[in-house]
Amino acid sequence: MAKLTAFFLSLLMFFFPALNIPEANVDSSAFNTEYTNVFVHGFSGWGEYDLFNRFFPYWGVNNGDLMKYLSARGFECHAASVSPSASAWDRACELYAQLTGTRTDYGEAHSKRCKHDRYGKDYSDNPLIDEWNAENKINLFGHSFGGATVRLLAHLMANGDSDEKSTGNNVSPLFEGGKADLIYSVVTLSAPHNGTSSYNIQQELDSDPNASVQEKMLAQTILGIGNATAGTRTEDDTAIYEMSIDNALALNEKISTVDGIYYFSFACDGTVRGDDGICRPDDGIISGMYLVAANRICNYTGTTANGYVIDERWQANDGLVNTYSALAPLGAPSADFDKDNVQTGVWNIMPIQKGNHTTLQGGMTDYFNCRIFYVDFLSFLNSL
């Protein structure tokens, strides 16, 4: 199923015109750190453990493997392969196992509550990185739902989990906490920190007799993927569940922003607001099936089941995720990025990028050079 959903996403990514991309220059003389960079894909994505990645790299999309490009320029980069459809908890556990070269442990308390096996894949013979400790920290990058994954991993590394510790039954080191100093930074890319109204819209489209055939297909496709990829998991142990606004806000209450870790968030906006005040997709940025969703998000306001008001702030979007949602988790400490005052334990909100939901994943387009974007940002991280 993962391969099928990967193939479906590849169709959605659209093949933008390739560029003659200039080589990025790297000046390492000003670097203070050279930590390993770990990139985590979003819902229905894939990474370097997956065969599909050899033919269609998630990071790099249609212009070549971004991990190889960056590594060749002195930035050690790896692409994790976590469950395409599972909850942030299960994905964080899988990521931890890959980073430590151990067997995946979802925790006794969690696995019993969610009715699945406690243990998963063993990475003892094939860890993602060679060394991970306080002297060899990592930078975590999460695209889309990968944002919730890396945020939760950082929280668990710092604080552990009281429910898992209370079982007293061979508790994974992940749930013991006290390991915040192994993570240098958390960077999110088009991440639905506070959920996305696209799922509210898709549910409404599915029952709207006035929706177009194309809109109906979009709703049935997205909701169908969510149901099909959930497998034997309970509903609340899936990415689809945690990307709805009410459930994303509830997840935020469980994830702390950790002192001592740098936090950066990048949001994309593929829309324009005309003189008439109406928000519309930018034809040069959003197209295909993303255009259907973007149009609906641009015009959508409403109230969630738990009473959260989705107002006009939520209308600008990247074709799937509301730009407002991708800025920072609501209620978390945050500030607009100031290169002269970069703080830890605070979300540094980076300038909004013009782009669609695949732009920061590595889609090379005529309006954005993703390779140079990452060389510049990684150079900035290493200079802190």
CSV table of C-alpha atoms in Angstrom, one decimal:
chain,number,residue,atom,x,y,z
A,1,MET,CA,0.0,0.0,0.0
A,2,ALA,CA,2.9,2.4,0.8
A,3,LYS,CA,4.1,2.0,-2.8
A,4,LEU,CA,0.6,2.7,-4.2
A,5,THR,CA,0.2,5.8,-2.1
A,6,ALA,CA,3.7,6.9,-3.0
A,7,PHE,CA,2.9,6.5,-6.7
A,8,PHE,CA,-0.3,8.5,-6.2
A,9,LEU,CA,1.6,11.3,-4.5
A,10,SER,CA,4.1,11.3,-7.3
A,11,LEU,CA,1.3,12.0,-9.7
A,12,LEU,CA,0.1,14.9,-7.6
A,13,MET,CA,3.6,16.5,-7.5
A,14,PHE,CA,3.4,17.5,-11.1
A,15,PHE,CA,6.4,17.8,-13.3
A,16,PHE,CA,7.5,21.4,-13.2
A,17,PRO,CA,10.0,22.6,-15.8
A,18,ALA,CA,13.6,21.6,-14.9
A,19,LEU,CA,16.2,24.3,-14.5
A,20,ASN,CA,19.8,24.7,-15.3
A,21,ILE,CA,20.6,24.9,-11.6
A,22,PRO,CA,23.7,26.8,-10.6
A,23,GLU,CA,26.0,25.1,-8.1
A,24,ALA,CA,25.7,26.5,-4.6
A,25,ASN,CA,28.9,27.8,-3.1
A,26,VAL,CA,29.6,26.6,0.5
A,27,ASP,CA,31.9,28.7,2.7
A,28,SER,CA,32.6,26.5,5.8
A,29,SER,CA,35.1,28.9,7.4
A,30,ALA,CA,32.3,30.5,9.5
A,31,PHE,CA,30.8,27.3,10.7
A,32,ASN,CA,30.6,26.6,14.4
A,33,THR,CA,28.9,23.2,14.0
A,34,GLU,CA,28.6,20.5,11.4
A,35,TYR,CA,25.9,18.3,12.8
A,36,THR,CA,24.1,15.6,10.8
A,37,ASN,CA,20.8,16.6,9.2
A,38,VAL,CA,17.9,14.1,9.3
A,39,PHE,CA,14.9,14.8,7.0
A,40,VAL,CA,11.5,13.2,7.8
A,41,HIS,CA,8.8,12.9,5.1
A,42,GLY,CA,5.1,13.7,5.4
A,43,PHE,CA,2.0,11.7,5.2
A,44,SER,CA,2.2,8.9,2.6
A,45,GLY,CA,5.8,9.7,2.0
A,46,TRP,CA,9.0,7.6,1.8
A,47,GLY,CA,12.8,7.8,2.5
A,48,GLU,CA,16.1,6.1,1.9
A,49,TYR,CA,15.1,2.8,3.4
A,50,ASP,CA,12.4,2.5,0.6
A,51,LEU,CA,13.2,1.1,-2.8
A,52,PHE,CA,10.9,3.7,-4.4
A,53,ASN,CA,13.2,6.4,-3.3
A,54,ARG,CA,15.9,5.3,-5.7
A,55,PHE,CA,13.7,6.0,-8.7
A,56,PHE,CA,11.8,9.0,-7.3
A,57,PRO,CA,13.5,10.6,-4.3
A,58,TYR,CA,11.0,12.2,-1.9
A,59,TRP,CA,13.6,14.9,-1.2
A,60,GLY,CA,14.5,16.2,-4.6
A,61,VAL,CA,11.2,15.3,-6.4
A,62,ASN,CA,12.0,15.7,-10.2
A,63,ASN,CA,15.5,17.2,-10.2
A,64,GLY,CA,17.5,14.6,-8.4
A,65,ASP,CA,18.3,13.4,-4.8
A,66,LEU,CA,18.5,16.4,-2.6
A,67,MET,CA,20.2,14.4,0.2
A,68,LYS,CA,23.1,13.4,-2.2
A,69,TYR,CA,23.4,16.9,-3.5
A,70,LEU,CA,23.7,18.4,0.0
A,71,SER,CA,26.0,15.7,1.3
A,72,ALA,CA,28.3,16.2,-1.7
A,73,ARG,CA,28.7,19.8,-0.5
A,74,GLY,CA,29.7,18.9,3.0
A,75,PHE,CA,26.4,18.7,4.8
A,76,GLU,CA,25.7,15.1,6.0
A,77,CYS,CA,22.1,14.5,5.2
A,78,HIS,CA,19.8,11.4,5.6
A,79,ALA,CA,16.2,10.8,4.7
A,80,ALA,CA,14.3,8.7,7.3
A,81,SER,CA,11.6,6.2,6.3
A,82,VAL,CA,8.8,6.2,8.8
A,83,SER,CA,5.2,4.9,8.5
A,84,PRO,CA,3.4,6.7,5.7
A,85,SER,CA,0.1,6.8,7.6
A,86,ALA,CA,0.7,6.3,11.3
A,87,SER,CA,0.4,8.7,14.1
A,88,ALA,CA,3.1,11.1,15.1
A,89,TRP,CA,3.8,8.8,18.1
A,90,ASP,CA,4.4,5.7,16.1
A,91,ARG,CA,6.5,7.6,13.5
A,92,ALA,CA,8.6,9.2,16.3
A,93,CYS,CA,9.3,5.8,17.7
A,94,GLU,CA,10.3,4.5,14.3
A,95,LEU,CA,12.6,7.5,13.8
A,96,TYR,CA,14.2,7.0,17.1
A,97,ALA,CA,14.9,3.3,16.3
A,98,GLN,CA,16.5,4.3,13.0
A,99,LEU,CA,18.7,6.9,14.6
A,100,THR,CA,19.8,4.6,17.4
A,101,GLY,CA,20.1,1.4,15.4
A,102,THR,CA,17.7,-0.4,17.6
A,103,ARG,CA,14.4,-2.3,17.4
A,104,THR,CA,11.3,-0.1,17.2
A,105,ASP,CA,9.5,0.0,20.5
A,106,TYR,CA,6.1,1.8,20.4
A,107,GLY,CA,5.8,1.4,24.2
A,108,GLU,CA,3.7,-1.0,26.3
A,109,ALA,CA,1.0,1.5,27.3
A,110,HIS,CA,0.6,3.0,23.8
A,111,SER,CA,0.5,-0.3,22.0
A,112,LYS,CA,-2.1,-1.7,24.3
A,113,ARG,CA,-4.3,1.3,24.0
A,114,CYS,CA,-4.0,1.4,20.3
A,115,LYS,CA,-4.3,-2.4,19.8
A,116,HIS,CA,-1.1,-3.0,17.8
A,117,ASP,CA,2.2,-4.9,18.4
A,118,ARG,CA,4.6,-3.2,20.8
A,119,TYR,CA,7.6,-3.9,18.7
A,120,GLY,CA,8.3,-3.2,15.1
A,121,LYS,CA,11.2,-3.2,12.6
A,122,ASP,CA,14.8,-3.7,13.9
A,123,TYR,CA,17.5,-1.4,12.6
A,124,SER,CA,20.4,-2.9,14.5
A,125,ASP,CA,22.2,-3.9,11.3
A,126,ASN,CA,21.3,-0.7,9.4
A,127,PRO,CA,21.1,2.5,11.4
A,128,LEU,CA,20.3,5.7,9.6
A,129,ILE,CA,23.4,7.6,11.0
A,130,ASP,CA,26.7,6.5,12.4
A,131,GLU,CA,26.9,8.3,15.7
A,132,TRP,CA,24.4,10.2,17.9
A,133,ASN,CA,25.3,11.7,21.2
A,134,ALA,CA,25.6,15.1,22.9
A,135,GLU,CA,28.8,15.8,21.0
A,136,ASN,CA,27.3,14.7,17.7
A,137,LYS,CA,23.8,16.3,17.7
A,138,ILE,CA,21.4,16.3,14.9
A,139,ASN,CA,19.2,18.8,13.1
A,140,LEU,CA,15.7,17.5,12.4
A,141,PHE,CA,13.7,18.5,9.4
A,142,GLY,CA,10.1,17.6,9.0
A,143,HIS,CA,8.0,18.2,5.9
A,144,SER,CA,4.2,18.3,6.3
A,145,PHE,CA,3.2,15.7,8.9
A,146,GLY,CA,6.9,15.1,9.4
A,147,GLY,CA,6.7,18.3,11.4
A,148,ALA,CA,4.6,16.7,14.1
A,149,THR,CA,6.9,13.7,14.0
A,150,VAL,CA,10.1,15.6,14.7
A,151,ARG,CA,8.4,17.9,17.3
A,152,LEU,CA,7.1,14.9,19.2
A,153,LEU,CA,10.5,13.1,19.0
A,154,ALA,CA,12.2,16.2,20.5
A,155,HIS,CA,9.6,16.3,23.3
A,156,LEU,CA,10.0,12.7,24.2
A,157,MET,CA,13.8,12.9,24.1
A,158,ALA,CA,13.6,15.8,26.6
A,159,ASN,CA,10.7,14.7,28.8
A,160,GLY,CA,10.0,11.1,28.2
A,161,ASP,CA,6.5,9.8,28.9
A,162,SER,CA,4.9,9.2,32.3
A,163,ASP,CA,2.5,6.5,31.1
A,164,GLU,CA,5.3,4.4,29.6
A,165,LYS,CA,7.6,4.9,32.5
A,166,SER,CA,4.8,3.8,34.9
A,167,THR,CA,4.6,0.4,33.2
A,168,GLY,CA,8.1,-0.4,34.5
A,169,ASN,CA,8.4,-3.2,31.8
A,170,ASN,CA,11.6,-2.8,29.9
A,171,VAL,CA,10.9,0.9,29.1
A,172,SER,CA,12.5,2.2,26.0
A,173,PRO,CA,15.2,4.9,26.6
A,174,LEU,CA,13.1,7.2,24.4
A,175,PHE,CA,10.4,7.3,27.1
A,176,GLU,CA,12.8,8.0,29.9
A,177,GLY,CA,13.6,11.6,28.8
A,178,GLY,CA,16.7,13.6,29.7
A,179,LYS,CA,18.2,13.5,26.2
A,180,ALA,CA,17.3,16.9,24.8
A,181,ASP,CA,21.0,17.7,24.3
A,182,LEU,CA,21.1,15.2,21.5
A,183,ILE,CA,19.0,17.5,19.3
A,184,TYR,CA,20.4,20.9,18.0
A,185,SER,CA,17.4,22.1,16.0
A,186,VAL,CA,13.9,21.3,14.8
A,187,VAL,CA,12.9,22.7,11.4
A,188,THR,CA,9.4,22.3,10.0
A,189,LEU,CA,8.5,22.7,6.3
A,190,SER,CA,4.9,23.3,5.3
A,191,ALA,CA,3.8,21.5,8.4
A,192,PRO,CA,0.1,21.5,9.6
A,193,HIS,CA,1.0,22.3,13.2
A,194,ASN,CA,-2.6,23.2,13.9
A,195,GLY,CA,-4.2,20.9,11.4
A,196,THR,CA,-5.5,21.7,7.9
A,197,SER,CA,-9.0,22.7,6.9
A,198,SER,CA,-8.6,20.6,3.8
A,199,TYR,CA,-9.8,17.6,5.8
A,200,ASN,CA,-12.9,19.5,7.0
A,201,ILE,CA,-13.5,20.4,3.4
A,202,GLN,CA,-13.0,16.9,2.0
A,203,GLN,CA,-15.5,15.5,4.5
A,204,GLU,CA,-18.0,18.1,3.5
A,205,LEU,CA,-17.4,17.5,-0.2
A,206,ASP,CA,-18.0,13.8,0.3
A,207,SER,CA,-21.6,14.6,1.3
A,208,ASP,CA,-22.2,17.8,-0.8
A,209,PRO,CA,-24.6,17.1,-3.7
A,210,ASN,CA,-23.5,20.3,-5.4
A,211,ALA,CA,-19.8,19.5,-5.4
A,212,SER,CA,-18.3,18.9,-8.9
A,213,VAL,CA,-17.2,15.5,-10.1
A,214,GLN,CA,-13.5,16.6,-9.7
A,215,GLU,CA,-14.1,17.8,-6.2
A,216,LYS,CA,-15.9,14.6,-5.3
A,217,MET,CA,-12.9,12.6,-6.7
A,218,LEU,CA,-10.5,14.6,-4.6
A,219,ALA,CA,-12.5,14.0,-1.4
A,220,GLN,CA,-12.9,10.3,-2.0
A,221,THR,CA,-9.3,9.9,-3.0
A,222,ILE,CA,-7.9,11.6,0.1
A,223,LEU,CA,-10.3,10.1,2.5
A,224,GLY,CA,-9.9,6.7,0.8
A,225,ILE,CA,-6.1,6.8,1.2
A,226,GLY,CA,-6.5,7.6,4.8
A,227,ASN,CA,-8.9,4.7,5.4
A,228,ALA,CA,-6.9,2.2,3.4
A,229,THR,CA,-3.5,3.1,4.9
A,230,ALA,CA,-4.8,3.0,8.4
A,231,GLY,CA,-4.7,-0.8,8.3
A,232,THR,CA,-5.3,-2.3,11.7
A,233,ARG,CA,-4.6,0.9,13.7
A,234,THR,CA,-7.2,2.5,15.8
A,235,GLU,CA,-8.6,5.7,14.2
A,236,ASP,CA,-6.8,8.0,16.7
A,237,ASP,CA,-3.4,6.3,15.9
A,238,THR,CA,-3.3,7.7,12.4
A,239,ALA,CA,-1.9,10.7,10.6
A,240,ILE,CA,-5.3,11.5,9.0
A,241,TYR,CA,-6.8,11.8,12.5
A,242,GLU,CA,-4.1,14.0,13.9
A,243,MET,CA,-4.2,16.4,10.9
A,244,SER,CA,-7.7,17.5,11.5
A,245,ILE,CA,-7.7,20.8,13.3
A,246,ASP,CA,-9.4,19.7,16.6
A,247,ASN,CA,-7.0,16.7,17.0
A,248,ALA,CA,-3.9,18.7,15.9
A,249,LEU,CA,-4.7,21.3,18.6
A,250,ALA,CA,-5.1,18.5,21.2
A,251,LEU,CA,-1.8,17.0,20.1
A,252,ASN,CA,-0.1,20.4,20.5
A,253,GLU,CA,-1.1,20.4,24.2
A,254,LYS,CA,1.0,17.2,24.6
A,255,ILE,CA,4.1,18.5,22.8
A,256,SER,CA,6.3,21.0,24.6
A,257,THR,CA,8.8,23.4,23.1
A,258,VAL,CA,12.1,22.4,24.6
A,259,ASP,CA,14.6,24.9,26.1
A,260,GLY,CA,18.0,24.5,24.5
A,261,ILE,CA,16.7,23.4,21.1
A,262,TYR,CA,16.4,25.8,18.1
A,263,TYR,CA,13.0,25.8,16.4
A,264,PHE,CA,12.4,27.1,12.9
A,265,SER,CA,9.2,27.0,10.8
A,266,PHE,CA,8.8,27.6,7.1
A,267,ALA,CA,5.4,28.0,5.6
A,268,CYS,CA,4.4,28.3,1.9
A,269,ASP,CA,1.7,30.3,0.3
A,270,GLY,CA,0.6,29.7,-3.3
A,271,THR,CA,-2.3,32.1,-3.3
A,272,VAL,CA,-2.9,35.8,-3.9
A,273,ARG,CA,-5.6,38.1,-2.5
A,274,GLY,CA,-7.1,40.4,-5.1
A,275,ASP,CA,-8.2,44.0,-4.8
A,276,ASP,CA,-11.7,42.6,-4.2
A,277,GLY,CA,-10.4,40.9,-1.1
A,278,ILE,CA,-10.9,37.4,-2.4
A,279,CYS,CA,-8.2,34.8,-1.9
A,280,ARG,CA,-7.3,32.8,-5.1
A,281,PRO,CA,-4.7,30.2,-6.1
A,282,ASP,CA,-1.7,31.6,-8.1
A,283,ASP,CA,-1.9,29.8,-11.4
A,284,GLY,CA,1.9,29.8,-11.7
A,285,ILE,CA,2.3,28.0,-8.4
A,286,ILE,CA,-0.7,25.7,-7.8
A,287,SER,CA,-2.2,23.4,-10.4
A,288,GLY,CA,-3.8,20.0,-10.9
A,289,MET,CA,-5.6,18.4,-8.0
A,290,TYR,CA,-3.9,20.8,-5.6
A,291,LEU,CA,-5.9,23.5,-7.4
A,292,VAL,CA,-9.2,21.9,-6.4
A,293,ALA,CA,-8.2,21.9,-2.8
A,294,ALA,CA,-6.6,25.3,-2.9
A,295,ASN,CA,-9.7,26.9,-4.3
A,296,ARG,CA,-11.9,25.4,-1.6
A,297,ILE,CA,-9.5,26.4,1.2
A,298,CYS,CA,-9.3,30.0,-0.2
A,299,ASN,CA,-13.0,30.4,0.2
A,300,TYR,CA,-13.6,28.3,3.4
A,301,THR,CA,-14.6,29.5,6.8
A,302,GLY,CA,-16.3,27.5,9.4
A,303,THR,CA,-16.3,26.1,12.9
A,304,THR,CA,-14.8,22.7,14.0
A,305,ALA,CA,-16.7,20.2,16.0
A,306,ASN,CA,-14.9,21.4,19.1
A,307,GLY,CA,-15.8,25.0,18.4
A,308,TYR,CA,-12.6,26.3,16.9
A,309,VAL,CA,-13.3,29.1,14.4
A,310,ILE,CA,-11.7,28.8,11.0
A,311,ASP,CA,-11.6,32.4,9.8
A,312,GLU,CA,-10.0,34.3,6.9
A,313,ARG,CA,-6.5,33.9,8.4
A,314,TRP,CA,-6.8,30.2,7.3
A,315,GLN,CA,-7.5,30.9,3.6
A,316,ALA,CA,-4.0,31.5,2.3
A,317,ASN,CA,-2.6,28.0,1.6
A,318,ASP,CA,-0.1,25.9,-0.3
A,319,GLY,CA,-2.7,23.7,-1.9
A,320,LEU,CA,-3.0,21.4,1.1
A,321,VAL,CA,-1.9,23.1,4.2
A,322,ASN,CA,-3.1,26.5,5.5
A,323,THR,CA,-0.2,29.0,5.6
A,324,TYR,CA,-1.4,30.2,9.0
A,325,SER,CA,-1.3,26.7,10.4
A,326,ALA,CA,2.3,26.2,9.3
A,327,LEU,CA,3.7,29.2,11.0
A,328,ALA,CA,3.9,27.8,14.6
A,329,PRO,CA,1.9,25.6,17.0
A,330,LEU,CA,-0.8,27.8,18.5
A,331,GLY,CA,0.1,28.6,22.1
A,332,ALA,CA,3.8,27.8,21.7
A,333,PRO,CA,6.3,30.6,22.3
A,334,SER,CA,7.2,32.2,18.9
A,335,ALA,CA,8.7,35.2,17.3
A,336,ASP,CA,9.3,36.4,13.7
A,337,PHE,CA,12.8,35.4,12.6
A,338,ASP,CA,15.6,37.9,13.5
A,339,LYS,CA,19.0,36.7,12.4
A,340,ASP,CA,20.6,38.9,15.1
A,341,ASN,CA,18.4,37.4,17.9
A,342,VAL,CA,17.9,33.7,17.3
A,343,GLN,CA,16.7,32.1,20.5
A,344,THR,CA,16.3,28.5,21.6
A,345,GLY,CA,13.0,27.2,23.1
A,346,VAL,CA,11.1,29.6,20.8
A,347,TRP,CA,9.6,29.1,17.3
A,348,ASN,CA,11.6,31.3,15.0
A,349,ILE,CA,9.0,32.0,12.2
A,350,MET,CA,10.8,32.3,8.9
A,351,PRO,CA,9.6,34.5,6.0
A,352,ILE,CA,6.8,32.9,4.1
A,353,GLN,CA,7.9,31.2,0.9
A,354,LYS,CA,5.9,31.5,-2.3
A,355,GLY,CA,5.2,27.9,-3.2
A,356,ASN,CA,3.0,24.9,-3.1
A,357,HIS,CA,3.0,21.9,-0.8
A,358,THR,CA,5.9,20.2,-2.6
A,359,THR,CA,8.1,23.3,-3.0
A,360,LEU,CA,10.2,22.8,0.2
A,361,GLN,CA,10.2,19.0,-0.4
A,362,GLY,CA,12.6,19.7,-3.3
A,363,GLY,CA,10.4,20.6,-6.2
A,364,MET,CA,12.5,22.7,-8.6
A,365,THR,CA,10.5,25.3,-10.3
A,366,ASP,CA,11.1,28.5,-12.2
A,367,TYR,CA,10.3,30.5,-9.0
A,368,PHE,CA,12.3,28.7,-6.4
A,369,ASN,CA,15.7,27.0,-6.2
A,370,CYS,CA,15.4,24.5,-3.5
A,371,ARG,CA,19.0,23.4,-3.6
A,372,ILE,CA,20.4,26.8,-2.9
A,373,PHE,CA,17.7,27.4,-0.3
A,374,TYR,CA,18.9,24.4,1.7
A,375,VAL,CA,22.6,25.2,1.3
A,376,ASP,CA,22.0,28.7,2.6
A,377,PHE,CA,19.9,27.5,5.5
A,378,LEU,CA,22.2,24.7,6.5
A,379,SER,CA,25.1,27.1,6.4
A,380,PHE,CA,23.1,29.5,8.6
A,381,LEU,CA,22.4,26.6,11.1
A,382,ASN,CA,26.1,25.7,11.2
A,383,SER,CA,27.1,29.3,11.9
A,384,LEU,CA,24.9,29.7,15.0
